[in-house]
Amino acid sequence: MKKDFNKTINLLFAGVGGQGVLLASDILSEIAHAAGLDVKKSDIHGMSQRGGSVVSQVRIGEKVYSPIIREGEVDFLIAFEILEALRCLNILSEKCRIIVNNQKIYPISIYNGKENKHPKDDFELIKKRYKDAELMDGFAIAEKAGDNRAVNLVLLGRLSNYLPFEQTLWEGVIKRCVPPSSVEKNLHAFKLGRRVGL
């Protein structure tokens, strides 16, 4: 596995409180560790209980010296919400691959009129700058799996196509990280997300 990581891979997970952003980045970190790689992780989750922004940085490689991704060096952005994706654009690498859930969660500043609403062409703004950007209906896919809270596993499933980890490794770690009562639905969500576009 280490031969596939001749350079450190930097992944940024972004969403809002309650979407399972931290669980998703925890699962990926566990997978990389189980594969014998060095992993560093940093989380920012102020006000996450109230729907505030949640950002998790994961760095994977043979040897990783810092958990912080430098500006312009994000290789993968996994955005659980479109506005959070837009907020991250200026720190991504030019060749960043972006996976965006099409959900829109308006912050309080929009409801109280202090901030404008989402631009209508929000994803087009992303796609114009990054050709490897894809939009997913994670909520609908999670509902198909039997649990609309499993959007995080849907997005991980899509991400798994771009990382050199065996599907059995993903599934084993997911089983360990989610509550026993939700294992089947979470695995189903992961598999459905993995098959999108294939």
PDB file of C-alpha atoms in Angstrom:
ATOM      1  CA  MET A   1       0.000   0.000   0.000  1.00  0.00           C
ATOM      2  CA  LYS A   2       2.778   2.451   0.849  1.00  0.00           C
ATOM      3  CA  LYS A   3       4.063   2.358  -2.733  1.00  0.00           C
ATOM      4  CA  ASP A   4       0.817   4.067  -3.801  1.00  0.00           C
ATOM      5  CA  PHE A   5       1.601   7.046  -1.566  1.00  0.00           C
ATOM      6  CA  ASN A   6       4.835   8.450  -2.971  1.00  0.00           C
ATOM      7  CA  LYS A   7       3.502  11.846  -1.900  1.00  0.00           C
ATOM      8  CA  THR A   8       1.234  12.955   0.905  1.00  0.00           C
ATOM      9  CA  ILE A   9      -2.448  13.150  -0.029  1.00  0.00           C
ATOM     10  CA  ASN A  10      -4.408  16.025   1.497  1.00  0.00           C
ATOM     11  CA  LEU A  11      -8.163  15.725   1.993  1.00  0.00           C
ATOM     12  CA  LEU A  12     -10.540  18.396   3.251  1.00  0.00           C
ATOM     13  CA  PHE A  13     -13.995  17.493   4.580  1.00  0.00           C
ATOM     14  CA  ALA A  14     -16.387  20.434   4.940  1.00  0.00           C
ATOM     15  CA  GLY A  15     -19.988  20.674   6.089  1.00  0.00           C
ATOM     16  CA  VAL A  16     -22.142  21.815   8.968  1.00  0.00           C
ATOM     17  CA  GLY A  17     -22.870  20.390  12.383  1.00  0.00           C
ATOM     18  CA  GLY A  18     -24.987  17.244  12.370  1.00  0.00           C
ATOM     19  CA  GLN A  19     -23.988  16.025   8.893  1.00  0.00           C
ATOM     20  CA  GLY A  20     -21.440  13.478  10.089  1.00  0.00           C
ATOM     21  CA  VAL A  21     -18.358  15.278   8.766  1.00  0.00           C
ATOM     22  CA  LEU A  22     -16.135  14.201  11.652  1.00  0.00           C
ATOM     23  CA  LEU A  23     -17.269  10.581  11.494  1.00  0.00           C
ATOM     24  CA  ALA A  24     -16.415  10.489   7.781  1.00  0.00           C
ATOM     25  CA  SER A  25     -12.911  11.840   8.358  1.00  0.00           C
ATOM     26  CA  ASP A  26     -12.447   9.486  11.328  1.00  0.00           C
ATOM     27  CA  ILE A  27     -13.340   6.504   9.144  1.00  0.00           C
ATOM     28  CA  LEU A  28     -10.874   7.542   6.447  1.00  0.00           C
ATOM     29  CA  SER A  29      -8.147   8.082   9.046  1.00  0.00           C
ATOM     30  CA  GLU A  30      -8.750   4.610  10.491  1.00  0.00           C
ATOM     31  CA  ILE A  31      -8.559   3.059   7.021  1.00  0.00           C
ATOM     32  CA  ALA A  32      -5.252   4.741   6.222  1.00  0.00           C
ATOM     33  CA  HIS A  33      -3.826   3.714   9.591  1.00  0.00           C
ATOM     34  CA  ALA A  34      -4.980   0.112   9.073  1.00  0.00           C
ATOM     35  CA  ALA A  35      -3.200   0.163   5.708  1.00  0.00           C
ATOM     36  CA  GLY A  36       0.082   0.979   7.462  1.00  0.00           C
ATOM     37  CA  LEU A  37       0.240   4.639   6.499  1.00  0.00           C
ATOM     38  CA  ASP A  38       0.966   7.701   8.586  1.00  0.00           C
ATOM     39  CA  VAL A  39      -2.102   9.866   9.194  1.00  0.00           C
ATOM     40  CA  LYS A  40      -2.514  13.314  10.695  1.00  0.00           C
ATOM     41  CA  LYS A  41      -5.940  14.876  11.298  1.00  0.00           C
ATOM     42  CA  SER A  42      -7.140  18.307  12.392  1.00  0.00           C
ATOM     43  CA  ASP A  43     -10.737  19.345  13.116  1.00  0.00           C
ATOM     44  CA  ILE A  44     -12.447  22.709  13.408  1.00  0.00           C
ATOM     45  CA  HIS A  45     -15.982  22.455  14.718  1.00  0.00           C
ATOM     46  CA  GLY A  46     -16.961  25.624  16.495  1.00  0.00           C
ATOM     47  CA  MET A  47     -20.711  25.917  17.051  1.00  0.00           C
ATOM     48  CA  SER A  48     -21.168  22.565  15.302  1.00  0.00           C
ATOM     49  CA  GLN A  49     -24.091  21.687  17.563  1.00  0.00           C
ATOM     50  CA  ARG A  50     -25.981  24.685  16.136  1.00  0.00           C
ATOM     51  CA  GLY A  51     -25.386  24.026  12.461  1.00  0.00           C
ATOM     52  CA  GLY A  52     -22.122  25.951  12.236  1.00  0.00           C
ATOM     53  CA  SER A  53     -19.299  25.093   9.868  1.00  0.00           C
ATOM     54  CA  VAL A  54     -17.343  21.894  10.488  1.00  0.00           C
ATOM     55  CA  VAL A  55     -14.028  21.317   8.713  1.00  0.00           C
ATOM     56  CA  SER A  56     -11.744  18.318   9.026  1.00  0.00           C
ATOM     57  CA  GLN A  57      -8.311  18.031   7.429  1.00  0.00           C
ATOM     58  CA  VAL A  58      -6.803  14.580   6.822  1.00  0.00           C
ATOM     59  CA  ARG A  59      -3.253  14.064   5.562  1.00  0.00           C
ATOM     60  CA  ILE A  60      -2.104  10.587   4.498  1.00  0.00           C
ATOM     61  CA  GLY A  61       1.354   9.411   3.429  1.00  0.00           C
ATOM     62  CA  GLU A  62       4.402   7.352   4.292  1.00  0.00           C
ATOM     63  CA  LYS A  63       5.441  10.041   6.769  1.00  0.00           C
ATOM     64  CA  VAL A  64       3.290  13.064   7.586  1.00  0.00           C
ATOM     65  CA  TYR A  65       4.781  15.811   9.734  1.00  0.00           C
ATOM     66  CA  SER A  66       1.843  18.169  10.240  1.00  0.00           C
ATOM     67  CA  PRO A  67      -1.962  17.855  10.429  1.00  0.00           C
ATOM     68  CA  ILE A  68      -2.473  21.229   8.734  1.00  0.00           C
ATOM     69  CA  ILE A  69      -2.888  21.442   4.958  1.00  0.00           C
ATOM     70  CA  ARG A  70      -1.149  24.446   3.458  1.00  0.00           C
ATOM     71  CA  GLU A  71      -3.144  26.790   1.249  1.00  0.00           C
ATOM     72  CA  GLY A  72      -3.237  25.575  -2.340  1.00  0.00           C
ATOM     73  CA  GLU A  73      -2.424  21.956  -1.468  1.00  0.00           C
ATOM     74  CA  VAL A  74      -5.849  20.338  -0.970  1.00  0.00           C
ATOM     75  CA  ASP A  75      -6.038  17.297  -3.303  1.00  0.00           C
ATOM     76  CA  PHE A  76      -9.609  16.266  -2.446  1.00  0.00           C
ATOM     77  CA  LEU A  77     -12.532  18.324  -1.193  1.00  0.00           C
ATOM     78  CA  ILE A  78     -15.506  16.369   0.150  1.00  0.00           C
ATOM     79  CA  ALA A  79     -18.214  18.979   0.707  1.00  0.00           C
ATOM     80  CA  PHE A  80     -21.419  17.982   2.469  1.00  0.00           C
ATOM     81  CA  GLU A  81     -23.140  21.222   1.447  1.00  0.00           C
ATOM     82  CA  ILE A  82     -22.714  23.553  -1.528  1.00  0.00           C
ATOM     83  CA  LEU A  83     -22.062  26.809   0.361  1.00  0.00           C
ATOM     84  CA  GLU A  84     -19.311  25.101   2.367  1.00  0.00           C
ATOM     85  CA  ALA A  85     -17.748  23.982  -0.924  1.00  0.00           C
ATOM     86  CA  LEU A  86     -17.746  27.556  -2.216  1.00  0.00           C
ATOM     87  CA  ARG A  87     -16.074  28.774   0.970  1.00  0.00           C
ATOM     88  CA  CYS A  88     -13.165  26.369   0.438  1.00  0.00           C
ATOM     89  CA  LEU A  89     -12.333  27.130  -3.201  1.00  0.00           C
ATOM     90  CA  ASN A  90      -9.487  29.544  -2.522  1.00  0.00           C
ATOM     91  CA  ILE A  91      -7.418  26.994  -0.580  1.00  0.00           C
ATOM     92  CA  LEU A  92      -7.634  24.092  -3.043  1.00  0.00           C
ATOM     93  CA  SER A  93      -4.910  22.905  -5.387  1.00  0.00           C
ATOM     94  CA  GLU A  94      -5.431  23.634  -9.079  1.00  0.00           C
ATOM     95  CA  LYS A  95      -6.069  19.928  -9.786  1.00  0.00           C
ATOM     96  CA  CYS A  96      -8.249  19.260  -6.744  1.00  0.00           C
ATOM     97  CA  ARG A  97     -10.971  16.633  -7.144  1.00  0.00           C
ATOM     98  CA  ILE A  98     -14.221  17.864  -5.608  1.00  0.00           C
ATOM     99  CA  ILE A  99     -17.193  15.798  -4.470  1.00  0.00           C
ATOM    100  CA  VAL A 100     -20.162  17.979  -3.516  1.00  0.00           C
ATOM    101  CA  ASN A 101     -23.434  16.953  -1.915  1.00  0.00           C
ATOM    102  CA  ASN A 102     -26.206  19.044  -3.511  1.00  0.00           C
ATOM    103  CA  GLN A 103     -27.804  19.924  -0.180  1.00  0.00           C
ATOM    104  CA  LYS A 104     -28.220  23.601   0.722  1.00  0.00           C
ATOM    105  CA  ILE A 105     -28.304  24.521   4.404  1.00  0.00           C
ATOM    106  CA  TYR A 106     -28.764  28.243   4.894  1.00  0.00           C
ATOM    107  CA  PRO A 107     -26.833  29.766   7.819  1.00  0.00           C
ATOM    108  CA  ILE A 108     -28.596  32.012  10.318  1.00  0.00           C
ATOM    109  CA  SER A 109     -26.972  35.047   8.690  1.00  0.00           C
ATOM    110  CA  ILE A 110     -29.065  34.412   5.565  1.00  0.00           C
ATOM    111  CA  TYR A 111     -32.295  33.985   7.519  1.00  0.00           C
ATOM    112  CA  ASN A 112     -31.776  37.258   9.381  1.00  0.00           C
ATOM    113  CA  GLY A 113     -30.870  39.113   6.178  1.00  0.00           C
ATOM    114  CA  LYS A 114     -27.197  39.816   6.967  1.00  0.00           C
ATOM    115  CA  GLU A 115     -25.936  37.667   4.105  1.00  0.00           C
ATOM    116  CA  ASN A 116     -27.180  37.021   0.582  1.00  0.00           C
ATOM    117  CA  LYS A 117     -28.711  33.689  -0.363  1.00  0.00           C
ATOM    118  CA  HIS A 118     -26.899  30.975  -2.269  1.00  0.00           C
ATOM    119  CA  PRO A 119     -26.092  32.098  -5.806  1.00  0.00           C
ATOM    120  CA  LYS A 120     -28.347  30.256  -8.260  1.00  0.00           C
ATOM    121  CA  ASP A 121     -25.359  29.069 -10.286  1.00  0.00           C
ATOM    122  CA  ASP A 122     -23.454  27.840  -7.221  1.00  0.00           C
ATOM    123  CA  PHE A 123     -22.198  24.536  -8.614  1.00  0.00           C
ATOM    124  CA  GLU A 124     -21.477  26.116 -12.002  1.00  0.00           C
ATOM    125  CA  LEU A 125     -19.107  28.502 -10.213  1.00  0.00           C
ATOM    126  CA  ILE A 126     -17.265  25.498  -8.814  1.00  0.00           C
ATOM    127  CA  LYS A 127     -17.254  23.562 -12.084  1.00  0.00           C
ATOM    128  CA  LYS A 128     -15.908  26.569 -13.980  1.00  0.00           C
ATOM    129  CA  ARG A 129     -12.765  26.546 -11.829  1.00  0.00           C
ATOM    130  CA  TYR A 130     -12.364  22.810 -11.242  1.00  0.00           C
ATOM    131  CA  LYS A 131     -13.063  20.354 -14.046  1.00  0.00           C
ATOM    132  CA  ASP A 132     -12.880  17.397 -11.627  1.00  0.00           C
ATOM    133  CA  ALA A 133     -15.897  18.558  -9.627  1.00  0.00           C
ATOM    134  CA  GLU A 134     -18.964  16.371  -9.319  1.00  0.00           C
ATOM    135  CA  LEU A 135     -22.352  16.971  -7.747  1.00  0.00           C
ATOM    136  CA  MET A 136     -24.187  14.179  -5.919  1.00  0.00           C
ATOM    137  CA  ASP A 137     -27.681  13.866  -4.502  1.00  0.00           C
ATOM    138  CA  GLY A 138     -26.360  12.301  -1.324  1.00  0.00           C
ATOM    139  CA  PHE A 139     -29.626  12.690   0.573  1.00  0.00           C
ATOM    140  CA  ALA A 140     -31.641  10.769  -2.039  1.00  0.00           C
ATOM    141  CA  ILE A 141     -29.033   8.010  -2.206  1.00  0.00           C
ATOM    142  CA  ALA A 142     -28.946   7.733   1.597  1.00  0.00           C
ATOM    143  CA  GLU A 143     -32.746   7.501   1.661  1.00  0.00           C
ATOM    144  CA  LYS A 144     -32.530   4.655  -0.847  1.00  0.00           C
ATOM    145  CA  ALA A 145     -30.167   2.916   1.574  1.00  0.00           C
ATOM    146  CA  GLY A 146     -32.786   3.251   4.306  1.00  0.00           C
ATOM    147  CA  ASP A 147     -31.310   6.083   6.384  1.00  0.00           C
ATOM    148  CA  ASN A 148     -31.187   9.685   5.157  1.00  0.00           C
ATOM    149  CA  ARG A 149     -28.608  10.468   7.866  1.00  0.00           C
ATOM    150  CA  ALA A 150     -26.037   8.328   6.025  1.00  0.00           C
ATOM    151  CA  VAL A 151     -25.049  11.004   3.498  1.00  0.00           C
ATOM    152  CA  ASN A 152     -21.530  10.900   4.937  1.00  0.00           C
ATOM    153  CA  LEU A 153     -21.224   7.217   3.991  1.00  0.00           C
ATOM    154  CA  VAL A 154     -22.546   7.952   0.501  1.00  0.00           C
ATOM    155  CA  LEU A 155     -19.815  10.565   0.000  1.00  0.00           C
ATOM    156  CA  LEU A 156     -17.176   8.218   1.390  1.00  0.00           C
ATOM    157  CA  GLY A 157     -18.351   5.583  -1.052  1.00  0.00           C
ATOM    158  CA  ARG A 158     -17.784   7.958  -3.950  1.00  0.00           C
ATOM    159  CA  LEU A 159     -14.398   9.004  -2.572  1.00  0.00           C
ATOM    160  CA  SER A 160     -13.326   5.365  -2.219  1.00  0.00           C
ATOM    161  CA  ASN A 161     -13.116   5.079  -6.022  1.00  0.00           C
ATOM    162  CA  TYR A 162     -10.195   7.520  -6.052  1.00  0.00           C
ATOM    163  CA  LEU A 163      -8.092   6.096  -3.211  1.00  0.00           C
ATOM    164  CA  PRO A 164      -6.051   2.855  -3.350  1.00  0.00           C
ATOM    165  CA  PHE A 165      -7.734   1.067  -0.450  1.00  0.00           C
ATOM    166  CA  GLU A 166      -9.527  -2.256  -0.892  1.00  0.00           C
ATOM    167  CA  GLN A 167     -13.305  -2.222  -0.531  1.00  0.00           C
ATOM    168  CA  THR A 168     -13.059  -4.891   2.176  1.00  0.00           C
ATOM    169  CA  LEU A 169     -10.858  -2.555   4.229  1.00  0.00           C
ATOM    170  CA  TRP A 170     -13.403   0.264   3.927  1.00  0.00           C
ATOM    171  CA  GLU A 171     -16.246  -2.025   4.946  1.00  0.00           C
ATOM    172  CA  GLY A 172     -14.357  -3.486   7.913  1.00  0.00           C
ATOM    173  CA  VAL A 173     -13.575  -0.049   9.332  1.00  0.00           C
ATOM    174  CA  ILE A 174     -17.124   1.189   8.757  1.00  0.00           C
ATOM    175  CA  LYS A 175     -18.448  -1.767  10.748  1.00  0.00           C
ATOM    176  CA  ARG A 176     -16.200  -0.798  13.655  1.00  0.00           C
ATOM    177  CA  CYS A 177     -16.957   2.927  13.566  1.00  0.00           C
ATOM    178  CA  VAL A 178     -20.751   3.096  13.284  1.00  0.00           C
ATOM    179  CA  PRO A 179     -23.294   1.930  15.886  1.00  0.00           C
ATOM    180  CA  PRO A 180     -24.091  -1.806  15.567  1.00  0.00           C
ATOM    181  CA  SER A 181     -27.760  -1.048  14.904  1.00  0.00           C
ATOM    182  CA  SER A 182     -26.913   1.014  11.800  1.00  0.00           C
ATOM    183  CA  VAL A 183     -24.134  -1.092  10.256  1.00  0.00           C
ATOM    184  CA  GLU A 184     -26.277  -2.603   7.486  1.00  0.00           C
ATOM    185  CA  LYS A 185     -27.767   0.715   6.341  1.00  0.00           C
ATOM    186  CA  ASN A 186     -24.419   2.506   6.491  1.00  0.00           C
ATOM    187  CA  LEU A 187     -22.728  -0.207   4.441  1.00  0.00           C
ATOM    188  CA  HIS A 188     -25.568  -0.041   1.930  1.00  0.00           C
ATOM    189  CA  ALA A 189     -25.165   3.748   1.687  1.00  0.00           C
ATOM    190  CA  PHE A 190     -21.407   3.337   1.178  1.00  0.00           C
ATOM    191  CA  LYS A 191     -21.905   0.787  -1.606  1.00  0.00           C
ATOM    192  CA  LEU A 192     -24.520   2.909  -3.369  1.00  0.00           C
ATOM    193  CA  GLY A 193     -22.225   5.946  -3.227  1.00  0.00           C
ATOM    194  CA  ARG A 194     -19.338   3.840  -4.563  1.00  0.00           C
ATOM    195  CA  ARG A 195     -21.390   2.773  -7.577  1.00  0.00           C
ATOM    196  CA  VAL A 196     -22.551   6.260  -8.611  1.00  0.00           C
ATOM    197  CA  GLY A 197     -21.398   6.978 -12.144  1.00  0.00           C
ATOM    198  CA  LEU A 198     -19.807   3.557 -12.598  1.00  0.00           C
TER     199      LEU A 198
END
